[in-house]
Coordinates of C-alpha atoms and ligand atoms in Angstrom, one line a residue:
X26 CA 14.5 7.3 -16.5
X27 CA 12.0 4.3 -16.2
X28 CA 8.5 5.5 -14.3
X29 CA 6.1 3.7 -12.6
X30 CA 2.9 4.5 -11.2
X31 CA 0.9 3.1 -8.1
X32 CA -2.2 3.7 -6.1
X33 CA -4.1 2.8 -3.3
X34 CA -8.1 2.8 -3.2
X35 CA -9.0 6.6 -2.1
X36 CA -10.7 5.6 1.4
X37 CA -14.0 6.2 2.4
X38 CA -13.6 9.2 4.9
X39 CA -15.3 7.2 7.9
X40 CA -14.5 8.4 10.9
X41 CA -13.5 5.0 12.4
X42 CA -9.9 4.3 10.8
X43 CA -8.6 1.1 11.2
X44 CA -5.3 -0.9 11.0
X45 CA -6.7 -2.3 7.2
X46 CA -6.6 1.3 5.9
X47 CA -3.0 1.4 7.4
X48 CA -2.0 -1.8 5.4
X49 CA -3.4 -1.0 2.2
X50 CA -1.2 2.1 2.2
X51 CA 1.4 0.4 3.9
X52 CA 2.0 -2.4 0.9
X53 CA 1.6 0.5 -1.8
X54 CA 4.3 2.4 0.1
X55 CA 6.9 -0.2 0.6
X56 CA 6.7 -0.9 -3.4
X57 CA 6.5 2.6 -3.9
X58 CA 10.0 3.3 -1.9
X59 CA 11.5 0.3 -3.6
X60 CA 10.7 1.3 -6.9
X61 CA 12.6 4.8 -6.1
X62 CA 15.5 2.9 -4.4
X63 CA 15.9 0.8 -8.0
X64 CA 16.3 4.0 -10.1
X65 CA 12.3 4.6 -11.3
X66 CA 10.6 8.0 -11.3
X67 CA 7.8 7.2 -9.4
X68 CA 3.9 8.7 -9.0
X69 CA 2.1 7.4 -5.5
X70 CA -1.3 8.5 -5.4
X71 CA -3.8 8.0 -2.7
X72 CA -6.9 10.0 -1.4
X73 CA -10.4 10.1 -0.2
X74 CA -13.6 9.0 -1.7
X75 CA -16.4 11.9 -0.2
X76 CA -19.8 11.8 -2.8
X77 CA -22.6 10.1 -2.2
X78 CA -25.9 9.8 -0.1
X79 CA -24.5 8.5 2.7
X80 CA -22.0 11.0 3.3
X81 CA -24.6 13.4 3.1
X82 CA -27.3 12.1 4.9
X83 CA -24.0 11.7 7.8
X84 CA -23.5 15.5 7.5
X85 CA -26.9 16.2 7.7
X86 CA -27.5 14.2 11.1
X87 CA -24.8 16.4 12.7
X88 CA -25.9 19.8 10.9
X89 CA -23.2 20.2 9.2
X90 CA -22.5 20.7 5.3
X91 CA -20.8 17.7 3.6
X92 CA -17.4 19.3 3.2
X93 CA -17.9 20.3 7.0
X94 CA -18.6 16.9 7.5
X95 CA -16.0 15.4 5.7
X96 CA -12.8 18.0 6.0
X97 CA -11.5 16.7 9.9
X98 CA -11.9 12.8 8.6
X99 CA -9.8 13.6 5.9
X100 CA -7.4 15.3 7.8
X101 CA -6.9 12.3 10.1
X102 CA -6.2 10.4 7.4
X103 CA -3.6 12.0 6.4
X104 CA -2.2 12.9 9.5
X105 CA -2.4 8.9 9.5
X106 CA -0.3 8.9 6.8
X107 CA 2.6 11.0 8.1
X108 CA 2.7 8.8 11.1
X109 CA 3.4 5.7 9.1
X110 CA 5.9 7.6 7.0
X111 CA 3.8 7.1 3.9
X112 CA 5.6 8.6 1.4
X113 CA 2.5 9.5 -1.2
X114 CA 3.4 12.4 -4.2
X115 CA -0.5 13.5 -3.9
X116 CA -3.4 13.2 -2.1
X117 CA -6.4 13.3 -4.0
X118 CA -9.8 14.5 -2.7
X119 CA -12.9 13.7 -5.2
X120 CA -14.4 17.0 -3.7
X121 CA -11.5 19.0 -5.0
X122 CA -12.8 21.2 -8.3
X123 CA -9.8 19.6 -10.0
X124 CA -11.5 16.1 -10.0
X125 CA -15.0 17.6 -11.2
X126 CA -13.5 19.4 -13.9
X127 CA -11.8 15.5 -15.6
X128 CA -15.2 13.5 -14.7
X129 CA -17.4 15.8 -16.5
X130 CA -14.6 16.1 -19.2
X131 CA -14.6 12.0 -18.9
X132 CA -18.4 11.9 -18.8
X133 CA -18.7 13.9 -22.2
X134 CA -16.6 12.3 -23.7
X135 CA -17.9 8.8 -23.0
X136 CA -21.5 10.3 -24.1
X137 CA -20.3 12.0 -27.0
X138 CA -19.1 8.5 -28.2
X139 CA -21.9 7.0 -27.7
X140 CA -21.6 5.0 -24.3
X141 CA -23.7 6.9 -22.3
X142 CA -28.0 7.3 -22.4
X143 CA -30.7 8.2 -20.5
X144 CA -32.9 5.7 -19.4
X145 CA -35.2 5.3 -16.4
X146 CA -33.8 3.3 -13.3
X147 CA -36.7 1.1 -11.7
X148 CA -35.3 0.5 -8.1
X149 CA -36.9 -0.2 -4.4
X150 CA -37.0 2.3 -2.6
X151 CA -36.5 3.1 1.5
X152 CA -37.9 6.7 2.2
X153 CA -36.6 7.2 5.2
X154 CA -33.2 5.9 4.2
X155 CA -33.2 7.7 1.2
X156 CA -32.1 4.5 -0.1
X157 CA -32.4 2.4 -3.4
X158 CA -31.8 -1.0 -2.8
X159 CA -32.0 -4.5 -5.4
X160 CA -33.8 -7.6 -4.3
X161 CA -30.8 -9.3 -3.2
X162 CA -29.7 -6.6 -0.6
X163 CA -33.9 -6.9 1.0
X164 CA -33.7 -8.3 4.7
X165 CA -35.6 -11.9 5.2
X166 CA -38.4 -10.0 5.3
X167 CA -38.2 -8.0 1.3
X168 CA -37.7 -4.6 3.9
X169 CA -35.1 -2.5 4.2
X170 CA -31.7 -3.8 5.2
X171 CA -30.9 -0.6 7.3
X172 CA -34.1 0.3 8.8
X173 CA -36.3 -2.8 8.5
X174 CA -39.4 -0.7 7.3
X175 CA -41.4 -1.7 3.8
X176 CA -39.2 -0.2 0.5
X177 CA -41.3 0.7 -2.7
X178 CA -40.9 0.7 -6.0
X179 CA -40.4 3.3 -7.5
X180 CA -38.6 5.0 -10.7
X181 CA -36.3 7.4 -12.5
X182 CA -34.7 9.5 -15.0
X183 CA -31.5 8.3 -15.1
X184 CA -28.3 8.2 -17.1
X185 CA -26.5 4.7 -18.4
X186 CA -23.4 3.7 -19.4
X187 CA -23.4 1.1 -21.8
X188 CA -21.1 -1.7 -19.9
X189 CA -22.7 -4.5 -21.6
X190 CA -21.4 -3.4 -25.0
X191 CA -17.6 -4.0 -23.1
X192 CA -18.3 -7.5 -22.3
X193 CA -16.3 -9.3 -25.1
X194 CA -13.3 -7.3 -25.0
X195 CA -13.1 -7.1 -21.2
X196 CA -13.2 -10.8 -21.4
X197 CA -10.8 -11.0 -23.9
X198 CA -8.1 -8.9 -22.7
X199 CA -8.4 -10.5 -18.9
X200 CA -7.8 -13.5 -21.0
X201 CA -4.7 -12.6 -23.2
X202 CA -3.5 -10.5 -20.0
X203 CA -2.7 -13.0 -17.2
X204 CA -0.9 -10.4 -15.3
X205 CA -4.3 -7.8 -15.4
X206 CA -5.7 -9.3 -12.5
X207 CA -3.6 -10.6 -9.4
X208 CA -3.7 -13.2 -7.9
X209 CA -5.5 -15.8 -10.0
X210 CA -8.4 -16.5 -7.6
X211 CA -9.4 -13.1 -8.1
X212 CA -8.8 -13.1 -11.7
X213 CA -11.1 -16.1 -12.1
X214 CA -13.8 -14.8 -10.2
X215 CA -14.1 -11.8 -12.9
X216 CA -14.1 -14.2 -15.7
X217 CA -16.9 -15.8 -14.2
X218 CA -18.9 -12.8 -13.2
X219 CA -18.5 -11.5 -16.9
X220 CA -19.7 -14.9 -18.3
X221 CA -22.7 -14.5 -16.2
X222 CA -23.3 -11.4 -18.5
X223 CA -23.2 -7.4 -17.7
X224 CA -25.7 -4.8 -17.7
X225 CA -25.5 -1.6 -18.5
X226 CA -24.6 0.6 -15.4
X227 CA -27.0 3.6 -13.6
X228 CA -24.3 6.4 -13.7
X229 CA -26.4 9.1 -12.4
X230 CA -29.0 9.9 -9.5
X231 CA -31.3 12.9 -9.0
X232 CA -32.6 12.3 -5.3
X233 CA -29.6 13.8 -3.6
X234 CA -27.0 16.2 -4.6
X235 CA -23.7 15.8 -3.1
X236 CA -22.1 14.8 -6.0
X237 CA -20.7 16.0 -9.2
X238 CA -23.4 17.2 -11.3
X239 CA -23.9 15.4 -15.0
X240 CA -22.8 18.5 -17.5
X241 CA -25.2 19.7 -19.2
X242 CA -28.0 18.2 -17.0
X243 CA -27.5 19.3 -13.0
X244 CA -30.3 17.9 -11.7
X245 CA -28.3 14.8 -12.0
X246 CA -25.2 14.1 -9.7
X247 CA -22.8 11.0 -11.4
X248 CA -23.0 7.6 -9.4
X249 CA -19.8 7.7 -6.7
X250 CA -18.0 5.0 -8.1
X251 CA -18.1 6.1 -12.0
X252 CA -17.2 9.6 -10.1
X253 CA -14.1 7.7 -8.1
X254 CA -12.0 5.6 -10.1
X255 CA -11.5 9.0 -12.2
X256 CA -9.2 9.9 -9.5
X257 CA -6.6 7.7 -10.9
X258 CA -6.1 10.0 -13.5
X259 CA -7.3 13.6 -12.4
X260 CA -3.6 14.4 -10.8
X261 CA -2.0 13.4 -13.8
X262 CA -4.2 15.0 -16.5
X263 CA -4.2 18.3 -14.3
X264 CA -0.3 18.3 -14.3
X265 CA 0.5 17.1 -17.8
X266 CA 1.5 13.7 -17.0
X267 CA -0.8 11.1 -18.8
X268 CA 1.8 10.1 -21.1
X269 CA 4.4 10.0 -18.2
X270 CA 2.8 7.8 -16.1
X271 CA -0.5 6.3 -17.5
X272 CA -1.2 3.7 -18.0
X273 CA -0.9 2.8 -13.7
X274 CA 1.4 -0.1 -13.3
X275 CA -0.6 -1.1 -10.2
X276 CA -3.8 -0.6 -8.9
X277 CA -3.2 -1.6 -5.3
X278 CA -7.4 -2.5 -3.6
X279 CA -9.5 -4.3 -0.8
X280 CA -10.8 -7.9 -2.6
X281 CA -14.3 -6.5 -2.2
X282 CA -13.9 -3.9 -4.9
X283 CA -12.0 -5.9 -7.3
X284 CA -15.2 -5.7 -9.3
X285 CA -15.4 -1.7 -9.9
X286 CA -11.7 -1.6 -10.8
X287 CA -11.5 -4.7 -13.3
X288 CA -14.7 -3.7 -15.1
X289 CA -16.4 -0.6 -14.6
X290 CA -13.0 1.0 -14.8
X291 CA -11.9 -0.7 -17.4
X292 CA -15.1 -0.2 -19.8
X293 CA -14.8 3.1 -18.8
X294 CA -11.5 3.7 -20.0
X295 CA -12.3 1.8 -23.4
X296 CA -15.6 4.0 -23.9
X297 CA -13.1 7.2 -23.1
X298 CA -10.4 5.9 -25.9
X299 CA -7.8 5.6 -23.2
X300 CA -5.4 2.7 -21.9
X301 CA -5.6 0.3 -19.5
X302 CA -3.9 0.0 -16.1
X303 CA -1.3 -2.8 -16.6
X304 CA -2.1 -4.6 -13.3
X305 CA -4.9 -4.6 -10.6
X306 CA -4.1 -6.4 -7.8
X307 CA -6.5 -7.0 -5.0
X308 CA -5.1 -7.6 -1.5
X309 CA -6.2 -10.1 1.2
X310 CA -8.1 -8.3 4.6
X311 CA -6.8 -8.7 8.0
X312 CA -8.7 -10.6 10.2
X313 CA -7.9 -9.9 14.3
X314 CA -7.4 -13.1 15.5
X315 CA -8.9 -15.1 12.8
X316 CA -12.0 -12.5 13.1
X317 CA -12.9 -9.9 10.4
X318 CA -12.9 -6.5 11.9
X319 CA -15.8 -4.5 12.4
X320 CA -17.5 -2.0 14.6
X321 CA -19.8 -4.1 15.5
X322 CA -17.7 -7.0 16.4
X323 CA -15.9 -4.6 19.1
X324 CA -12.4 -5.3 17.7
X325 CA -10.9 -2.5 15.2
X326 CA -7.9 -2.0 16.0
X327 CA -6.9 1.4 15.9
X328 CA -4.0 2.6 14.2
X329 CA -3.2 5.8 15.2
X330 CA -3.1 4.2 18.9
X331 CA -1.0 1.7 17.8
X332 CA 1.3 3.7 15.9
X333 CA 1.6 6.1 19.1
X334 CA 2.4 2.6 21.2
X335 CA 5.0 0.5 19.1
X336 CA 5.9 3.4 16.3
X337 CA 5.8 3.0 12.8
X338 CA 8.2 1.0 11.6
X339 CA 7.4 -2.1 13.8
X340 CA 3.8 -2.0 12.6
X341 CA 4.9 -1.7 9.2
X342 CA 7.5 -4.6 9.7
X343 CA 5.0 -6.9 11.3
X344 CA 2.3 -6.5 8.2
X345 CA 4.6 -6.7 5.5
X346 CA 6.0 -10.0 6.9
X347 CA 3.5 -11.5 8.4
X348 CA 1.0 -10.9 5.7
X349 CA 1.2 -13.0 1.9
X350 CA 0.0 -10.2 -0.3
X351 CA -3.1 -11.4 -1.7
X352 CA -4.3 -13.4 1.5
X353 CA -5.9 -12.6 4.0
X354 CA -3.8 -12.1 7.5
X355 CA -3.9 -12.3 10.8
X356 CA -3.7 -9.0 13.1
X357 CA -2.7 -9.9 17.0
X358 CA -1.0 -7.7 19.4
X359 CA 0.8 -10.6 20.8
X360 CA 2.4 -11.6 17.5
X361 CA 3.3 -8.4 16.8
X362 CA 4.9 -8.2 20.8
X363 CA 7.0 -11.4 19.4
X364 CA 8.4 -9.8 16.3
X365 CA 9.1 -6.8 17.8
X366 CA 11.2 -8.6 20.5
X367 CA 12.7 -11.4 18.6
X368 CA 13.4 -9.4 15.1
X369 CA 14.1 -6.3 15.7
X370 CA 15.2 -5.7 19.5
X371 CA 17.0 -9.0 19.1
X372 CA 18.1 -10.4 16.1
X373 CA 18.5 -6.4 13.6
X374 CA 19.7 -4.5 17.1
X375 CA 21.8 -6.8 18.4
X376 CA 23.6 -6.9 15.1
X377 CA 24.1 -3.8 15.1
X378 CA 24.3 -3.0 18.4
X379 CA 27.0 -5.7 19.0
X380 CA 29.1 -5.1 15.9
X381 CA 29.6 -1.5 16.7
X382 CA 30.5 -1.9 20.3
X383 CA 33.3 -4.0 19.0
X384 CA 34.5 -1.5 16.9
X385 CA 34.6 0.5 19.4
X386 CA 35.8 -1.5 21.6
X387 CA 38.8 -3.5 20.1
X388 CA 39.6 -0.8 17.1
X389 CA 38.9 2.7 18.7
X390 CA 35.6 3.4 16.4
X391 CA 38.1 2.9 13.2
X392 CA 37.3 0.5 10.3
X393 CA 40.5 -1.0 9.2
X394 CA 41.4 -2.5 5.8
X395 CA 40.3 -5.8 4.9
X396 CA 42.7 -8.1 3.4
X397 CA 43.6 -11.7 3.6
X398 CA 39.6 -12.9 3.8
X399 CA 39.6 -16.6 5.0
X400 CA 36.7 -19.0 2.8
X401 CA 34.6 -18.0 5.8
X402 CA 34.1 -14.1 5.2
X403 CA 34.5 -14.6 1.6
X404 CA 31.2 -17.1 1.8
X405 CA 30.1 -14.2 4.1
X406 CA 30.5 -11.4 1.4
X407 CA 28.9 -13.5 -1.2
X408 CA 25.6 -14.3 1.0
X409 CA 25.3 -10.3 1.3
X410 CA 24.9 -9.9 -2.3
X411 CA 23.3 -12.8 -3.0
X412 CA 20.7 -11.6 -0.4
X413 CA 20.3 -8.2 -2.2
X414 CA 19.9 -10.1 -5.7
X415 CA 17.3 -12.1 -4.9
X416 CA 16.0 -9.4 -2.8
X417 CA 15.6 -7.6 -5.8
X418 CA 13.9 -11.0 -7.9
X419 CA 11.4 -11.1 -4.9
X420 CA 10.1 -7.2 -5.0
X421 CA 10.1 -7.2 -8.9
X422 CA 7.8 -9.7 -8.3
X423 CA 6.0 -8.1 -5.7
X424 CA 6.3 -10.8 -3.0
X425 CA 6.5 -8.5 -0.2
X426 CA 6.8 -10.6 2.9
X427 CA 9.7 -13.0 1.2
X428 CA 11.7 -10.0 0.5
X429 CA 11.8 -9.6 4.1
X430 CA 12.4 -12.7 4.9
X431 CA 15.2 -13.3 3.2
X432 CA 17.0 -10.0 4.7
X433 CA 16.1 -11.7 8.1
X434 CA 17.4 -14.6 7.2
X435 CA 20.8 -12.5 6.3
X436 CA 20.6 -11.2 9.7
X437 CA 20.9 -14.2 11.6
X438 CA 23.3 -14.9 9.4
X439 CA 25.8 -12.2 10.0
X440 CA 24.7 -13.0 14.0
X441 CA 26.0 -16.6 13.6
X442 CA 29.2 -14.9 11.5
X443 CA 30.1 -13.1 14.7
X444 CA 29.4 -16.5 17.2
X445 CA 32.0 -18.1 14.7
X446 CA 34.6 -15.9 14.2
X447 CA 34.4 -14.8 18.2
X448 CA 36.3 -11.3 17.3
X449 CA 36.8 -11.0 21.1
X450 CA 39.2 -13.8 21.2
X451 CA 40.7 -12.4 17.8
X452 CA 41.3 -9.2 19.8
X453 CA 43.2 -11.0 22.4
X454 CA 45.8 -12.3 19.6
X455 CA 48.3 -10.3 18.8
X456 CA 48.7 -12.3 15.3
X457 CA 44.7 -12.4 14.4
X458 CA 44.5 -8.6 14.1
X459 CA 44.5 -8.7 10.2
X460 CA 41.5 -11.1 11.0
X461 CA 39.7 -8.7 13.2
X462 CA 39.9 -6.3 10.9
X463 CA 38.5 -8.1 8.2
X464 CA 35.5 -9.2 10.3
X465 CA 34.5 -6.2 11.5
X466 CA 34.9 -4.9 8.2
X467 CA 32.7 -7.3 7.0
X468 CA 29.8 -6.7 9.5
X469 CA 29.6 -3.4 9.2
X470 CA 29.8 -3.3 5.3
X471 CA 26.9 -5.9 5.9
X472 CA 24.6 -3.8 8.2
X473 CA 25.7 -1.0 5.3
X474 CA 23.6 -3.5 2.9
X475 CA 20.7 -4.3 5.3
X476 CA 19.9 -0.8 5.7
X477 CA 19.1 -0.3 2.0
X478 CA 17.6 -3.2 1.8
X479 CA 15.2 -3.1 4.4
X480 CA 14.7 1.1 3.7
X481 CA 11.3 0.2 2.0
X482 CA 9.7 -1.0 4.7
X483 CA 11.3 0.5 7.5
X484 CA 12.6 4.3 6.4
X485 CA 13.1 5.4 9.8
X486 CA 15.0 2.2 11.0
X487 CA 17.1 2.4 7.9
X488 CA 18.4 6.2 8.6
X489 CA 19.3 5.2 12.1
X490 CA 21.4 2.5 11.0
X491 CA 22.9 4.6 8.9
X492 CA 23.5 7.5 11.5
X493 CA 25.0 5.0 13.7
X494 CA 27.2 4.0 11.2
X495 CA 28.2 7.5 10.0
X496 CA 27.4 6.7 6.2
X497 CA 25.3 8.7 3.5
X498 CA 21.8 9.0 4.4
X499 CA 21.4 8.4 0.1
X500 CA 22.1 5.0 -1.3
X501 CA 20.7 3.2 -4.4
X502 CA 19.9 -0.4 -4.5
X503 CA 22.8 -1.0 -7.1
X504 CA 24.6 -0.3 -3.8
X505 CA 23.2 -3.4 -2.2
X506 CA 24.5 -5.6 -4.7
X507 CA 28.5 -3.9 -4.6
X508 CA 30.4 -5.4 -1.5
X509 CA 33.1 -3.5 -0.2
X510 CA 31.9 0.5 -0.1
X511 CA 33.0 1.4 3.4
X512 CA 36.1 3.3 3.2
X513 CA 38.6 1.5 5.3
X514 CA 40.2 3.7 8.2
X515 CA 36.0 5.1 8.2
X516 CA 34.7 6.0 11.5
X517 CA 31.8 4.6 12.7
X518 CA 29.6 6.4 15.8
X519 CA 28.3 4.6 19.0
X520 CA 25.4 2.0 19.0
X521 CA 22.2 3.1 20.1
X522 CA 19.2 0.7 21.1
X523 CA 17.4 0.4 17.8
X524 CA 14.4 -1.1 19.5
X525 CA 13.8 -1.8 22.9
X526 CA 12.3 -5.0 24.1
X527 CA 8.8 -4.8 25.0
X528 CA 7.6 -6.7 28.6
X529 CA 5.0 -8.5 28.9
X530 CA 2.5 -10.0 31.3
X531 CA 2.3 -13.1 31.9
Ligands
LIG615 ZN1 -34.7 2.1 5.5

């Protein structure tokens, strides 16, 4: 069996979650289902980031220890996840002892080559904040961006991992690898900020503690980011799968930190002797209309209300189409009002809705057998599997939102199939009864196909399709592509409303 391996970024457990965290996962999901649907044995990882001085200086302001701090954030999120029908095989937390025990294990080994030394970092320094800061992050005034009071310099014992040493070979294998970095914007950015030259990186700090400590030395906690992008491999060295599923296929992340997993992580994994991930590819953000979300801008939208209001698989719909992985995207309630009502109430629940009533209707809940096809349902049959073909093409390829178009674009397809065969006039012809088999046939074999293919993104809309159909809940994507699997004489159950439409005010 062929594996594959995805993440997402573990999240910063801040308390206030927003829809971007929701389509992150969402993206990493819908490949990660679709990989399982086309026969792979797949690893989905995601997680939660928790070192650091801010997440202590957090838990401190409330009185609370940092895992006290941190433990009901994390459990949103992945209460968060269940909601959205994220279907993850582990959740990795970088406060877990199983994460300390590989970054040490990765830290020795990186110093025992040879990549890592202690030097002194030379920083500016906020003392209330706690806070080092470089000259380019100073407010207008050379103070401190948080609290606007004087910083100083000041210095200290530090470790340092040797990233300039990676330079070349970084460069060279972004070079010879097109596919490393995705999409190309992205990729050239990194080319440029390597030309610029590197520095070695601070890898360890000694004026908090809630971190892992440096072995050997544990008045030093590791820097949080050489600490986090270890999670990629702690679940798979603690269970024995390295060589099952490392390297990652994809490392699914935000645009802003495109930088910590195309070189840090990368020199890292040089300096430790160990592969590369085979593709990074860094995601647009969503904007709420046209706006970047922030607190401070008033206008996160929260998921878990959201979820609660339209359910998961609309949300999920709506991102995945609306969105061109790689771009940013627009969030807006009203758009996602529109798809809700024109996609799915209308144009997937009608479909279904209407082609079981007339089986009901005209052939007692019975599928009969098709034989005799005009050019019209054969053209029919062959869009169907055409559709899942290229389907396939267009996820292999990760292009997301055109794999759903296309299946929409089937859709109203097999709607306009129905307006031009009319099976309600068949059914008052004596002599077209062959012919209303075959069309009936025909739409529910289709709505058979649409509910595989459309399984990635929507798993809950895709198991109600299939109740209402009375098929297996288990189907392959091979099964997408074969026309024809409904046994004739099947019985097929009574349409329910898939979605319903949503009012709005004017
Ligand atoms: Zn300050």
């Amino acid at each position: 069996m062929k594996n594959f391996y995805i993440t997402t970024p573990i999240y910063y457990p801040s308390a206030n979650l927003h829809i971007g965290h929701a389509y992150c996962t969402t993206i990493a999901d819908a490949i990660a289902r679709y990989k399982r649907l086309a026969g792979y044995e797949v690893f989905f990882l995601t997680g939660s980031d928790e070192h650091g001085q801010k997440i202590q200086r957090s838990a401190q302001a409330q009185n609370k220890t940092p895992l006290e701090y941190v433990d009901p954030i994390v459990d949103n999120f992945k209460e968060l996840w269940k909601k959205f029908h994220i279907s993850n095989d582990d959740f990795i937390r970088t406060s877990e002892p199983r994460h300390e025990k590989v970054v040490q294990e990765i830290f020795r080994r990186i110093r025992d080559n040879g990549d890592i030394y202690k030097g002194e970092y030379t920083g500016l320094y906020c003392t209330p904040c706690e806070s080092y800061w470089t000259e380019l992050q100073l407010d207008e005034n050379g103070c401190c961006p948080d609290c606007h009071r004087p910083v100083e310099k000041v210095s200290e014992e530090a470790y340092f991992f040797k990233l300039s040493k990676y330079a070349d070979a970084l460069l060279k294998h972004i070079e010879d690898n097109p596919e490393f970095i995705v999409p190309t914007s992205r990729r050239n950015e990194m080319i440029q900020f390597i030309k610029r030259g590197l520095e070695d990186l601070c890898i360890s700090r000694t004026s908090f503690d809630w971190g892992i400590p440096v072995p050997d030395d544990e008045r030093h906690v590791i820097y949080v980011w050489f600490d986090a992008v270890i999670n990629y491999i702690t679940p798979l060295i603690n269970s024995n799968k390295m060589e099952k599923f490392w390297p990652a296929d994809i490392h699914l992340v935000g645009k802003e930190i495109v930088r910590f997993h195309t070189i840090i992580w990368p020199a890292m994994l040089m300096a430790a002797n160990l592969p590369l991930p085979k593709q990074i590819y860094g995601h647009g953000w969503l904007v709420t209309d046209g706006d970047k979300m922030s607190k401070s801008k008033g206008n996160v939208v929260d998921p878990v209300a959201l979820v609660e209001e339209f359910g998961a698989d609309a949300i999920r719909y709506f991102l995945l189409r609306e969105i061109t992985l790689g771009l940013d995207g627009n969030f807006s309630r009203d758009a996602l009002i529109q798809r809700i009502n024109a996609d799915l109430a209308n144009d997937l629940g009608n479909l279904l809705h209407r082609t079981l009533n007339m089986i009901g209707k005209f052939q007692k809940k019975i599928l009969l057998p098709a034989n005799d096809l005009t050019d019209l349902d054969k053209s029919f049959r062959a869009e169907a599997v055409d559709t899942a073909k290229e389907f396939r093409r267009l996820m292999d390829s990760v292009q997301l939102s055109d794999a759903v178009k296309i299946v929409w674009k089937f859709i109203g397809r097999a709607n306009k199939y129905i307006d031009e065969t009319m099976p309600w006039k068949l059914a008052k012809d004596e002599s077209q009864r062959q012919e209303l088999a075959n069309v009936l046939y025909n739409l529910a074999e289709s709505l058979r196909i649409v509910s595989i293919l459309i399984s990635p993104f929507m798993p809950s809309t895709a198991l109600k399709i299939r109740e209402q159909l009375k098929v297996s809940a288990e189907f392959k994507l091979d099964d997408a592509e074969i026309f024809g699997q409904l046994e004739s004489n099947h019985e097929v159950g009574k349409p329910e409303q898939l979605f319903p439409r949503i009012l709005v005010d004017k």
